[in-house]
mmCIF file of C-alpha atoms in Angstrom:
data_model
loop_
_atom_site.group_PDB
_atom_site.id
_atom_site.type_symbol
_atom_site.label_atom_id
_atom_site.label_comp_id
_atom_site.label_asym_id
_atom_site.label_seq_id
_atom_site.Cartn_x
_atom_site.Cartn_y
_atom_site.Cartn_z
ATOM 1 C CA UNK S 1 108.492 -0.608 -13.500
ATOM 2 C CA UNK S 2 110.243 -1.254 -16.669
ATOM 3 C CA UNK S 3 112.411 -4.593 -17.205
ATOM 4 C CA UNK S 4 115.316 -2.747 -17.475
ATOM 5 C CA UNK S 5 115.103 -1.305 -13.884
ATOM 6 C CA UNK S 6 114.302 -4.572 -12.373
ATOM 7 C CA UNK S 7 117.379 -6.446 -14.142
ATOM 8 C CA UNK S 8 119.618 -4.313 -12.591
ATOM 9 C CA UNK S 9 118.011 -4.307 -9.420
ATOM 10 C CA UNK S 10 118.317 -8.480 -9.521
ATOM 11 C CA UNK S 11 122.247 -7.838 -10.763
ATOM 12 C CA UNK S 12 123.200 -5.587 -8.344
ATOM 13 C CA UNK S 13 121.801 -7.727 -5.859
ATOM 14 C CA UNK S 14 123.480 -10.702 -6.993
ATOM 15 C CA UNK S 15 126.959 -9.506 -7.355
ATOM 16 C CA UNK S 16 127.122 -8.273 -3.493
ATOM 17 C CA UNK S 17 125.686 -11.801 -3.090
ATOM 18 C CA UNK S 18 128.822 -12.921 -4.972
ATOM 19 C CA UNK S 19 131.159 -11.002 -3.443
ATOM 20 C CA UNK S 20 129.769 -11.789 0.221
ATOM 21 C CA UNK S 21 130.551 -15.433 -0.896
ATOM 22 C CA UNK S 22 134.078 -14.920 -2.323
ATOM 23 C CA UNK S 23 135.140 -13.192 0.993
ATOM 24 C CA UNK S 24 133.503 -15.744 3.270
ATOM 25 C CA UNK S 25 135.551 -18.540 1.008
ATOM 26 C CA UNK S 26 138.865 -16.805 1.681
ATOM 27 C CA UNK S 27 138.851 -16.599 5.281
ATOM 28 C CA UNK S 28 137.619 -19.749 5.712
ATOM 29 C CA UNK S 29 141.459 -21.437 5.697
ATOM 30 C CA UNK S 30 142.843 -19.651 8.519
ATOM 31 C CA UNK S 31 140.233 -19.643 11.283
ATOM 32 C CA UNK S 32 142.057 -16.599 13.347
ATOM 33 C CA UNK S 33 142.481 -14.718 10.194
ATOM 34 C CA UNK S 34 139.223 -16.544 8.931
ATOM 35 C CA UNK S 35 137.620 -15.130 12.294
ATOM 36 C CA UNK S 36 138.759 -11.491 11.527
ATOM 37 C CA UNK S 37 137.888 -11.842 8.256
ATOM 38 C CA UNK S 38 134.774 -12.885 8.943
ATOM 39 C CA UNK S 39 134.317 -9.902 11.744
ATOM 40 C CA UNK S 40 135.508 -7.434 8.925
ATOM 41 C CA UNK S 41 133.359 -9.063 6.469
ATOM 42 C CA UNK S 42 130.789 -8.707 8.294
ATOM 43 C CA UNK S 43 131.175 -5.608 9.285
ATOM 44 C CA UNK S 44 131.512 -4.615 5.707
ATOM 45 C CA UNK S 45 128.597 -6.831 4.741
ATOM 46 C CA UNK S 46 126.945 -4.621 6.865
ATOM 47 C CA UNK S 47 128.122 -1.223 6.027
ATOM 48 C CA UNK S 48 127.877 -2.376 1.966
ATOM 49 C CA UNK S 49 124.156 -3.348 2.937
ATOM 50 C CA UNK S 50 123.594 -0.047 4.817
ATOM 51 C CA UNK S 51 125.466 1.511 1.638
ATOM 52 C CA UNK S 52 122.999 -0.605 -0.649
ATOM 53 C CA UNK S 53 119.892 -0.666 0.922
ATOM 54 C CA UNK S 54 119.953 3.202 2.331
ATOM 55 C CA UNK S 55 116.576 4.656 3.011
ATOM 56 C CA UNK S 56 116.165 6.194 -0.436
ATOM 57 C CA UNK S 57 116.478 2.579 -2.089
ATOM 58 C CA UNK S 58 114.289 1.614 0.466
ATOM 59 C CA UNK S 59 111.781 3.919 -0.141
ATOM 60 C CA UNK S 60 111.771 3.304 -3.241
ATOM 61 C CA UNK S 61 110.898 0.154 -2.139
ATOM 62 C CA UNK S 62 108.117 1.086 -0.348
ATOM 63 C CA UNK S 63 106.998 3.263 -3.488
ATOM 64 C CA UNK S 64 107.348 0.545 -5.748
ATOM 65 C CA UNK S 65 105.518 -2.070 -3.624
ATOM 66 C CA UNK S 66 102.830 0.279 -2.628
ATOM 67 C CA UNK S 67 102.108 1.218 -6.359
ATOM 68 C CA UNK S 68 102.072 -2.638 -7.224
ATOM 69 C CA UNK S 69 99.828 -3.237 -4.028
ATOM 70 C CA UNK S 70 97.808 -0.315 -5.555
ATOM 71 C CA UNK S 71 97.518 -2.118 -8.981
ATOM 72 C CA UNK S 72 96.648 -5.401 -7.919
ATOM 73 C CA UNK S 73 93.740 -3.898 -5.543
ATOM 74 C CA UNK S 74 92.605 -1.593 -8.540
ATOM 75 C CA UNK S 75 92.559 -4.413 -10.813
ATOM 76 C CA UNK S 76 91.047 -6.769 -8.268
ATOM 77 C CA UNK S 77 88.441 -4.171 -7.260
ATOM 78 C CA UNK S 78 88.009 -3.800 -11.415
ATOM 79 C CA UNK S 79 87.377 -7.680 -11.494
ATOM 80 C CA UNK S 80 85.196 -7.686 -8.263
ATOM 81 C CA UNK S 81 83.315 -4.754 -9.993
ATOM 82 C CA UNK S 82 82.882 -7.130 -13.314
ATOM 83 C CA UNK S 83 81.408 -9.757 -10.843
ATOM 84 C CA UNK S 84 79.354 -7.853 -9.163
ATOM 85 C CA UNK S 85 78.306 -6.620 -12.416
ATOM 86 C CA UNK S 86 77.129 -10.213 -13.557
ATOM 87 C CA UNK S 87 75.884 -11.059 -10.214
ATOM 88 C CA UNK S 88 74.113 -8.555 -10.231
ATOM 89 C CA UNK S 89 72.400 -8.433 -13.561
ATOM 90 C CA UNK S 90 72.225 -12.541 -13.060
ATOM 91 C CA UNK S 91 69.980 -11.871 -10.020
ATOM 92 C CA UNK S 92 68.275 -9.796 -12.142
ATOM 93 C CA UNK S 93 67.309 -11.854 -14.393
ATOM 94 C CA UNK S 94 66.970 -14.645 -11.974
ATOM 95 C CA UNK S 95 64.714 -12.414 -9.512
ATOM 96 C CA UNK S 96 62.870 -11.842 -12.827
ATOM 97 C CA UNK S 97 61.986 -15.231 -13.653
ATOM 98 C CA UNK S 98 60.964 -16.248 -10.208
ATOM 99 C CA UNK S 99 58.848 -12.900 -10.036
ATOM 100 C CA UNK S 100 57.202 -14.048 -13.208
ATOM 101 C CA UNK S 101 56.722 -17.208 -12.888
ATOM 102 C CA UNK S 102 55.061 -16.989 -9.331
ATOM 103 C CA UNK S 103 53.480 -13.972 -10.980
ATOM 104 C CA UNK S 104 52.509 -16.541 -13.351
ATOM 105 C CA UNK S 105 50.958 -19.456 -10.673
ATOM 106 C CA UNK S 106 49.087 -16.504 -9.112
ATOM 107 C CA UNK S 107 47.213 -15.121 -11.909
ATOM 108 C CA UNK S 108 46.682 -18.928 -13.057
ATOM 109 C CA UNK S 109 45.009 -19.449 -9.739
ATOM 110 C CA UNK S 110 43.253 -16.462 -9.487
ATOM 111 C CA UNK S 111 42.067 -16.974 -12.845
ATOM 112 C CA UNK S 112 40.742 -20.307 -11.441
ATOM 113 C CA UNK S 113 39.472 -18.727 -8.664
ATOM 114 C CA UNK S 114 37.355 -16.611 -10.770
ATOM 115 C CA UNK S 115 36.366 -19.299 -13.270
ATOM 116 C CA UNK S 116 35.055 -21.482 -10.298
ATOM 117 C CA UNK S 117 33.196 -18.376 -9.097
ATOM 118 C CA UNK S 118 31.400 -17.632 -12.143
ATOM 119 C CA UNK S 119 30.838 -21.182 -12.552
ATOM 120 C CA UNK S 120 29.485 -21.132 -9.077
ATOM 121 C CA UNK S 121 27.454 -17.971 -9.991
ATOM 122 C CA UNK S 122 26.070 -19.002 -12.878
ATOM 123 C CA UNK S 123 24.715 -22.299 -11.373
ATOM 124 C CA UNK S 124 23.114 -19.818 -8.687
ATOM 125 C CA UNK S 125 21.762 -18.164 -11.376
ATOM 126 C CA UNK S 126 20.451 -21.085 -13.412
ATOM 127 C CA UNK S 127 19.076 -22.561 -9.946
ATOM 128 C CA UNK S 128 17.006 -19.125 -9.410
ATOM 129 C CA UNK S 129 15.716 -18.443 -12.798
ATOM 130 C CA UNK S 130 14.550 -21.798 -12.674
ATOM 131 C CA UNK S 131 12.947 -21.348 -8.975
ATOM 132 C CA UNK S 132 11.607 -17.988 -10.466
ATOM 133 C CA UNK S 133 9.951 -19.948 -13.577
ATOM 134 C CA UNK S 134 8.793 -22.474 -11.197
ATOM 135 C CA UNK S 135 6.895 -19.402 -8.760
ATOM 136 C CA UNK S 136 5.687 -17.563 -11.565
ATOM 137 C CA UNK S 137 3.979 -20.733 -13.622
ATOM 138 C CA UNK S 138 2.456 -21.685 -9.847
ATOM 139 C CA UNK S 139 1.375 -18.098 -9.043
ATOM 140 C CA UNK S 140 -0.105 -18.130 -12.544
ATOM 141 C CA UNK S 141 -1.962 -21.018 -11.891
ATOM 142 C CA UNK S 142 -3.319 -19.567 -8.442
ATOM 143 C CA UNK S 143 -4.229 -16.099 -9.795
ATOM 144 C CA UNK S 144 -5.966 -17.999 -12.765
ATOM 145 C CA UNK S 145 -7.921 -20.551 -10.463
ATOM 146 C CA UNK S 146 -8.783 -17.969 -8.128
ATOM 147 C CA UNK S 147 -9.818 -15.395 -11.005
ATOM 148 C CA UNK S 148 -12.084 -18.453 -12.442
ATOM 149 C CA UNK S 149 -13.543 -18.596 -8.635
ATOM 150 C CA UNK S 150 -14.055 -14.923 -8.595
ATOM 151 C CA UNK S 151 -15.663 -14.983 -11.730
ATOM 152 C CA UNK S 152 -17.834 -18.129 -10.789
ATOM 153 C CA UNK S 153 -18.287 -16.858 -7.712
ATOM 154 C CA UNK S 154 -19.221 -12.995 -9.258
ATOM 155 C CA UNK S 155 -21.585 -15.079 -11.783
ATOM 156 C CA UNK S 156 -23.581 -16.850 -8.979
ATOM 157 C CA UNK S 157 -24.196 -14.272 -6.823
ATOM 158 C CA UNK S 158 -25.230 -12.689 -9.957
ATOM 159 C CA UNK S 159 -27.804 -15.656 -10.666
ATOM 160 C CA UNK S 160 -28.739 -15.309 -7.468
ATOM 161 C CA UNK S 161 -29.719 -11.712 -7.292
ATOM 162 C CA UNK S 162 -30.302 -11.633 -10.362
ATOM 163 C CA UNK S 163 -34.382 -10.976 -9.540
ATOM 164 C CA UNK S 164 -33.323 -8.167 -7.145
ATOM 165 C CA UNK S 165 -31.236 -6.460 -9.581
ATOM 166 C CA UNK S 166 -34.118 -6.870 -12.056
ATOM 167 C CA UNK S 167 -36.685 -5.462 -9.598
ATOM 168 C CA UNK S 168 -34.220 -2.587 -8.064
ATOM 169 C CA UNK S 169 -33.812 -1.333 -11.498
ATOM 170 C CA UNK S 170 -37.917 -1.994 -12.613
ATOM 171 C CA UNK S 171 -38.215 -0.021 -9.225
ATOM 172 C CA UNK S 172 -35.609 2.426 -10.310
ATOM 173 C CA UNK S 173 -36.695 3.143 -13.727
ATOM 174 C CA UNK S 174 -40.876 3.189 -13.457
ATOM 175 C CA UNK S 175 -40.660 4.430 -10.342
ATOM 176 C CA UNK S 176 -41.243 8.261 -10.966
ATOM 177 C CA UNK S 177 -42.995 7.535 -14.057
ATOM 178 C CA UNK S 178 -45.811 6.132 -12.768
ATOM 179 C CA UNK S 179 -48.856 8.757 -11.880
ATOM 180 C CA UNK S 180 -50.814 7.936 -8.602
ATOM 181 C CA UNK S 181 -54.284 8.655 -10.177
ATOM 182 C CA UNK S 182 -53.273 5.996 -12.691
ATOM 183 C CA UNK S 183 -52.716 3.429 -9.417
ATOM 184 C CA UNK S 184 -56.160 4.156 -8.105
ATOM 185 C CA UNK S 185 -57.475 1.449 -9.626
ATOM 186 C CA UNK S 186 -54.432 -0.870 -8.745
ATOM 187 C CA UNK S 187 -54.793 0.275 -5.403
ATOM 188 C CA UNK S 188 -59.103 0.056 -4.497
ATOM 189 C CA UNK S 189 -58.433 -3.389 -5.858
ATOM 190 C CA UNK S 190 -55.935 -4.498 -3.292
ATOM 191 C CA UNK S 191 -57.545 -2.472 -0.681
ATOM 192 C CA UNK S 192 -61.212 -4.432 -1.503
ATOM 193 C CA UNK S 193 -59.029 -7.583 -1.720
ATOM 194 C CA UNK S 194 -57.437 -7.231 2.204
ATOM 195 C CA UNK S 195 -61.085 -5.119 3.189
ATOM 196 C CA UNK S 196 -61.917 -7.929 5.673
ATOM 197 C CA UNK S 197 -58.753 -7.923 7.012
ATOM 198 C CA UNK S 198 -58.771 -4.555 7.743
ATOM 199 C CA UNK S 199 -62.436 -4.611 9.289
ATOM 200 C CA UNK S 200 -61.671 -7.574 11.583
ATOM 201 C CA UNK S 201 -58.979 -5.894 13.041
ATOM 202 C CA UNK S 202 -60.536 -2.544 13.315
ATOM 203 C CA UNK S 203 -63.319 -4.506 15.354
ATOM 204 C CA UNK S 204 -60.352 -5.663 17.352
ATOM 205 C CA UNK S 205 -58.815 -2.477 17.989
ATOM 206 C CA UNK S 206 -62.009 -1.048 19.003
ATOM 207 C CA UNK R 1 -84.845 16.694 15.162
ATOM 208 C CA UNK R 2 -81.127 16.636 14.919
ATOM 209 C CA UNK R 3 -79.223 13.077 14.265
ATOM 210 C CA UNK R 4 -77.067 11.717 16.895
ATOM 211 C CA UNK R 5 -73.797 11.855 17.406
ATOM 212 C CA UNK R 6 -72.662 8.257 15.823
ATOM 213 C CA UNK R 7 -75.137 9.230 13.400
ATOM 214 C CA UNK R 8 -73.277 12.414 12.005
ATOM 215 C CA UNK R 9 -71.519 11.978 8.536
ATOM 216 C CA UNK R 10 -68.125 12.743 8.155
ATOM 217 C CA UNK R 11 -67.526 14.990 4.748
ATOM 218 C CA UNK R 12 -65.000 13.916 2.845
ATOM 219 C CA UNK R 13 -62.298 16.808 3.516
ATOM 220 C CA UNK R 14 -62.139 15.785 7.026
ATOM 221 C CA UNK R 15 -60.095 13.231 6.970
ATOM 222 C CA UNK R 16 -57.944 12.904 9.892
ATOM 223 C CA UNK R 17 -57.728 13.659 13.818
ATOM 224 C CA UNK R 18 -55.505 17.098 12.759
ATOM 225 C CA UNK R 19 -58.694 17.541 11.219
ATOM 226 C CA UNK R 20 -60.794 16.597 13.375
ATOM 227 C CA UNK R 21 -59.020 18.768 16.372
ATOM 228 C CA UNK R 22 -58.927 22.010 14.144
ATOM 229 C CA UNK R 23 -62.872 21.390 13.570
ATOM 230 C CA UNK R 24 -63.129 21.427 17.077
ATOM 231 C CA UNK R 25 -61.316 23.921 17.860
ATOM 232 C CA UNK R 26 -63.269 26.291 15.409
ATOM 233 C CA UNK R 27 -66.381 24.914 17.222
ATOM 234 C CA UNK R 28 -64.938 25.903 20.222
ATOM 235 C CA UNK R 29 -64.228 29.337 19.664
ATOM 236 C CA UNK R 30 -67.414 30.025 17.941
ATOM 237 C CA UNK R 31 -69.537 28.566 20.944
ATOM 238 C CA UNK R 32 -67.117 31.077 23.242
ATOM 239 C CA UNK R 33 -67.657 33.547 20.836
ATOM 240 C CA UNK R 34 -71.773 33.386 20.940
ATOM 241 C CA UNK R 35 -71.340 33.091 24.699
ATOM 242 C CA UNK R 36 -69.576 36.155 24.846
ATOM 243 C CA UNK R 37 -71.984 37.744 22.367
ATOM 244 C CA UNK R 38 -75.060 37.205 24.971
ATOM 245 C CA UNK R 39 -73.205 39.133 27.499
ATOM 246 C CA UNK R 40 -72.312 42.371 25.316
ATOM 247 C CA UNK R 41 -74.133 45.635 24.794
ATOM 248 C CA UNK R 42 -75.771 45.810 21.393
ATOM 249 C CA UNK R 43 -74.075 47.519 18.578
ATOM 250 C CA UNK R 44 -70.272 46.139 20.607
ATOM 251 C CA UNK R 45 -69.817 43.225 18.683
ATOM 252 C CA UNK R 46 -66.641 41.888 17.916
ATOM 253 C CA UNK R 47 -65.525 39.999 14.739
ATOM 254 C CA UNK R 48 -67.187 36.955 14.645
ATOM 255 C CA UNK R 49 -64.444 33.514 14.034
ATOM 256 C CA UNK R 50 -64.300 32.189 11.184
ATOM 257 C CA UNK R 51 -64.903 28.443 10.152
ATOM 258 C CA UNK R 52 -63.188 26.446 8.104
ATOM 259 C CA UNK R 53 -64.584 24.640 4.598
ATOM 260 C CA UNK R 54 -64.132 21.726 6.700
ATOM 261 C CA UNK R 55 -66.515 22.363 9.383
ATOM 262 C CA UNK R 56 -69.217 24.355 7.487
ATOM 263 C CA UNK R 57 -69.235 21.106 5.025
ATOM 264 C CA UNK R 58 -69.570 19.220 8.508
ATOM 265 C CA UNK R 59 -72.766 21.647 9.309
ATOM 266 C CA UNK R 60 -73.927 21.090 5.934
ATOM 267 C CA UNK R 61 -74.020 17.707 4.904
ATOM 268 C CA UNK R 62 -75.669 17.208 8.752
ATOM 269 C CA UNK R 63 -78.100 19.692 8.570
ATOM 270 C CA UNK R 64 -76.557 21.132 11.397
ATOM 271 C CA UNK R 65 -76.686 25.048 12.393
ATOM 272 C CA UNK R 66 -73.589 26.022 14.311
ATOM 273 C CA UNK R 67 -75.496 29.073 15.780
ATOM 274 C CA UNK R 68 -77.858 27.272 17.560
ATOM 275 C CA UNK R 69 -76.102 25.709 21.055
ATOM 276 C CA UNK R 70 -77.909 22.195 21.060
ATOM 277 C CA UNK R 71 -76.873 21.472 17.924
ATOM 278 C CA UNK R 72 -73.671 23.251 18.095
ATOM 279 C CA UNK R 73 -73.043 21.051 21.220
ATOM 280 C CA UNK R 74 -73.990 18.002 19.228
ATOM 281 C CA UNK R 75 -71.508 18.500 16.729
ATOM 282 C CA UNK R 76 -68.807 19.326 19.123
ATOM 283 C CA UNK R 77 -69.700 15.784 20.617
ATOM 284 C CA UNK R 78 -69.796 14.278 17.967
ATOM 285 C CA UNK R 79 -66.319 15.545 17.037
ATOM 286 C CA UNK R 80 -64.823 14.440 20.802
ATOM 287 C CA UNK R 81 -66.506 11.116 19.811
ATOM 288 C CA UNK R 82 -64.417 11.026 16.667
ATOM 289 C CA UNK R 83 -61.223 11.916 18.776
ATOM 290 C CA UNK R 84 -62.032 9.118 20.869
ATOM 291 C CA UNK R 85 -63.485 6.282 18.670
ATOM 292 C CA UNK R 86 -62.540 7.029 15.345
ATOM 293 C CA UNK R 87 -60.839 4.100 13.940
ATOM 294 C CA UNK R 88 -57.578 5.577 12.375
ATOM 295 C CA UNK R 89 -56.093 4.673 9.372
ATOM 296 C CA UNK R 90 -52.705 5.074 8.354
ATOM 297 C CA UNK R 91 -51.854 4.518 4.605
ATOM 298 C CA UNK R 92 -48.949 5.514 2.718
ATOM 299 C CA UNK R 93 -48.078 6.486 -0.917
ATOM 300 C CA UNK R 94 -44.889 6.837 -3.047
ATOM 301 C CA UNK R 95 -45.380 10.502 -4.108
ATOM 302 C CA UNK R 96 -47.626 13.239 -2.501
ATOM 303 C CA UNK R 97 -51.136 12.229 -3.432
ATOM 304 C CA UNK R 98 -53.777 15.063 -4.656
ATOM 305 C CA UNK R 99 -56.993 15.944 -2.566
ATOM 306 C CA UNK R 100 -59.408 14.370 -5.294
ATOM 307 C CA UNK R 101 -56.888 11.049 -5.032
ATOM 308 C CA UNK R 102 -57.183 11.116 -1.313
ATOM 309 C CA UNK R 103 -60.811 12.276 -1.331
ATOM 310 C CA UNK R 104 -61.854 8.873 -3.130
ATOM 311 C CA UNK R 105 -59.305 6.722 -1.057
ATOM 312 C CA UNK R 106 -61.366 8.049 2.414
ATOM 313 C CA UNK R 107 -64.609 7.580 0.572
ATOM 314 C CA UNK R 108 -63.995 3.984 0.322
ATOM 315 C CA UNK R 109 -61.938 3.475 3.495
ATOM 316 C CA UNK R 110 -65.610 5.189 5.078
ATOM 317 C CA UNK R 111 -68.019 3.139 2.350
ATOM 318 C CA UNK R 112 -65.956 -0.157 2.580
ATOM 319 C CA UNK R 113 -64.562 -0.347 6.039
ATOM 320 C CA UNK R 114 -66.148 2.238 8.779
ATOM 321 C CA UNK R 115 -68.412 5.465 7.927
ATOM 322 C CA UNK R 116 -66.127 7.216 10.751
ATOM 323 C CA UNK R 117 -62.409 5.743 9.625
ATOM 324 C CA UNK R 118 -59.913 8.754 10.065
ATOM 325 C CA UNK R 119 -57.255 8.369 7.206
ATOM 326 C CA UNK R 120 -53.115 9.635 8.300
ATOM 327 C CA UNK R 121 -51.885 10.179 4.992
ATOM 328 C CA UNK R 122 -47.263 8.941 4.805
ATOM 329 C CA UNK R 123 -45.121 9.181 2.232
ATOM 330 C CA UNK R 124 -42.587 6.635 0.986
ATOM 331 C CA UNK R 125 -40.991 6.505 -1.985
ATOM 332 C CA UNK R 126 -38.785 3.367 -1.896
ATOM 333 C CA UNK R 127 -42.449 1.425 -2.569
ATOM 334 C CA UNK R 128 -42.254 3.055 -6.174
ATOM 335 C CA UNK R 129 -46.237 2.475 -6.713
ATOM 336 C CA UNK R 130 -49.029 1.100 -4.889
ATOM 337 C CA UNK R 131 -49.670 1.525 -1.185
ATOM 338 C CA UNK R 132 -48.847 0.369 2.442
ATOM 339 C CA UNK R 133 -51.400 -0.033 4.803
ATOM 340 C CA UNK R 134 -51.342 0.275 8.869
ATOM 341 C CA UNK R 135 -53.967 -0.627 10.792
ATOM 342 C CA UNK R 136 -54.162 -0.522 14.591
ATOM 343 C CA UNK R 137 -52.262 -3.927 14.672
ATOM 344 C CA UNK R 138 -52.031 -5.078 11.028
ATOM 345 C CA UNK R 139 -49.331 -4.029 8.226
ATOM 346 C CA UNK R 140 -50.790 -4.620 4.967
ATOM 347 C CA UNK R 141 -47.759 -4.051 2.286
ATOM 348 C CA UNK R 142 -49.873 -3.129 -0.947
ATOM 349 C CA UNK R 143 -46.852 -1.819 -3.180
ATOM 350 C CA UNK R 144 -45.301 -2.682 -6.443
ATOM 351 C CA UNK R 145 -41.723 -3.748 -4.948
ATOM 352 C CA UNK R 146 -44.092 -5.852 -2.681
ATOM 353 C CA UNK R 147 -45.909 -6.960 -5.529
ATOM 354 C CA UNK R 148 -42.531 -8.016 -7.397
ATOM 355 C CA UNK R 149 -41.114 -9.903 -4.606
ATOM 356 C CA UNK R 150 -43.765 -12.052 -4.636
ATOM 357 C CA UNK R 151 -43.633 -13.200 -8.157
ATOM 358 C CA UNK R 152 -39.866 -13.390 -7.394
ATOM 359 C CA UNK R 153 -39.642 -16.871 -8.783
ATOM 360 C CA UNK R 154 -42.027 -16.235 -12.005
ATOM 361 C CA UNK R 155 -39.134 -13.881 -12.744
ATOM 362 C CA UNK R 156 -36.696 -16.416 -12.291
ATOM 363 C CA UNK R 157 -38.174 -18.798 -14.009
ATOM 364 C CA UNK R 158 -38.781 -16.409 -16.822
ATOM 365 C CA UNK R 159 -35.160 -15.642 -16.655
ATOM 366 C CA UNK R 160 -33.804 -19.071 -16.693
ATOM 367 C CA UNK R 161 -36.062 -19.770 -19.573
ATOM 368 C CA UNK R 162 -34.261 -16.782 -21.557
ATOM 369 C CA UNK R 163 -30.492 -17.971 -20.441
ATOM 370 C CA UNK R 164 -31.143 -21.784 -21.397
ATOM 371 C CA UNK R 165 -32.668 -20.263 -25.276
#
């Protein structure tokens, strides 16, 4: 709507104003007459504002509000878009930062977490090698102690036998080697030594 | 006049009651065998038995003739007397011995001990050398591993001497 139309709009609409007034200000001195005039006044009031406002005024109106409705809802909507816009991209950015940082306080506690594990580990660790060090010294000790016994042990049954194994292998080795007509000798003189001994108990037997 | 039967010698190749029973048995078969022959028509003989080293060096060293029946009959008694009162012998050896070993083993066993001693000849060859003796209730353990364990401590000793050099 251009100025233009809307100052003659407001001056068309202020000289029937000024008219209605100059009308009603002449009938007012003669209340009979005032009293008609008023009725015809009216009455032409009425046909002048059925003459003014006819429906094509009025729906122009109607046209002219509706398109002003229209803009102020289009810009409104345009502003409401803007805001939503920033709100938007502000909860963004907000969402974000709250995202991050509890992002943030996780991985810093899970990275505590995992530090107190390790630490935790490794003590485990520490505690078993050590437990481990402290087996294998004692099992050293025991399998050196008893090889010492096995060996003392081997060394005095060893002592011990030690005539046996001497005679088993004298046995052993001159066994075969020895010819009986060589014993005779060896043998009369052990038989002449236990002769008596035999004789008595043959005299026995018999 | 022929010697009696305690009398008889033994010859050195009979040396124990197998040898002793075969004798007799040859004795035995001859005496049937002469028997037999009184019976038969001349020119029917059969094969006469034969004898055994053993019993013809029994004859011999006795002065004993097997064809005549006293003195066949003495020797077969003398022979049942040997089954019964022989003292036996039992010796064993490490190896197999030979006959002129053994021969001179039962010519002392019958000079030393008993002119009638019956000899069982054993083998055993963990004794290495020497000899084990049975009698009828003695053990006489005449070997060289017997021999060792008896000087069991000289070894020792001899032993401990060489460790403590």
């Amino acid at each position: 709507m251009q100025w233009w139309e809307l100052a003659l709009i407001l001056g068309t609409i202020f000289a029937a104003t000024a008219a209605f007034i100059w009308v009603a200000i002449s009938h007012s001195h003669n209340p009979a007459k005032q009293k008609n005039n008023a009725q015809a006044l009216t009455g032409a009031a009425e046909k002048d504002v059925e003459h003014i406002f006819n429906e094509e005024f009025r729906e122009e109106l109607r046209n002219r509000g509706r398109l002003h409705f229209e803009k102020i809802i289009g810009e409104n909507a345009m502003f409401l878009q803007q805001d939503l816009r920033l709100t938007t991209s502000q909860l963004n950015d907000y969402m974000k930062q709250e995202i991050t940082h509890t992002l943030q306080e996780e991985f810093a506690k899970y990275e505590e977490s995992i530090s107190d594990a390790k630490q935790l580990a490794q003590q485990a660790i520490e505690k078993t090698t050590t437990a481990l060090d402290q087996q294998r010294q004692l099992m050293s000790h025991q399998l050196d102690q008893q090889l010492q016994d096995q060996k003392a042990q081997m060394l005095a049954r060893f002592e011990a036998n030690m005539a046996d194994i001497v005679n088993h292998y004298v046995l052993a080795a001159i066994g075969n080697q020895i010819d009986l007509s060589d014993q005779l000798e060896y043998i009369l003189g052990d038989l002449e030594t236990n002769k008596q001994a035999m004789i008595e108990d043959l005299r026995r037997g018999a | 006049m022929a010697p009696e039967a305690s009398q008889i010698q033994l010859p050195i190749n009979l040396i124990d009651t197998t040898d002793i029973n075969r004798a007799k048995r040859e004795v035995e078969a001859l005496a049937e065998f002469l028997d037999q022959a009184s019976i038969r028509e001349p020119g029917k003989q059969p094969a006469m038995p034969r004898t055994s080293k053993t019993l013809e060096e029994l004859a011999r060293i006795n002065k004993l003739n097997l064809l005549i029946a006293d003195q066949r009959q003495q020797v077969l008694s003398f022979l049942e007397y040997l089954q019964q009162k022989a003292p036996n012998i039992h010796i064993s050896f490490a190896t197999d011995p030979s006959a002129a070993f053994l021969g001179k083993i039962v010519q002392w066993f019958r000079a030393e001990v008993h002119p009638h001693t019956l000899v069982h000849v054993g083998l055993q060859p963990s004794i290495a050398a020497g000899c084990i003796v049975r009698t009828p209730n003695k053990y006489f353990d005449l070997s060289l591993r017997q021999h060792f364990n008896q000087n069991r401590q000289s070894l020792l000793d001899s032993l401990e001497g060489l460790k403590s050099e």
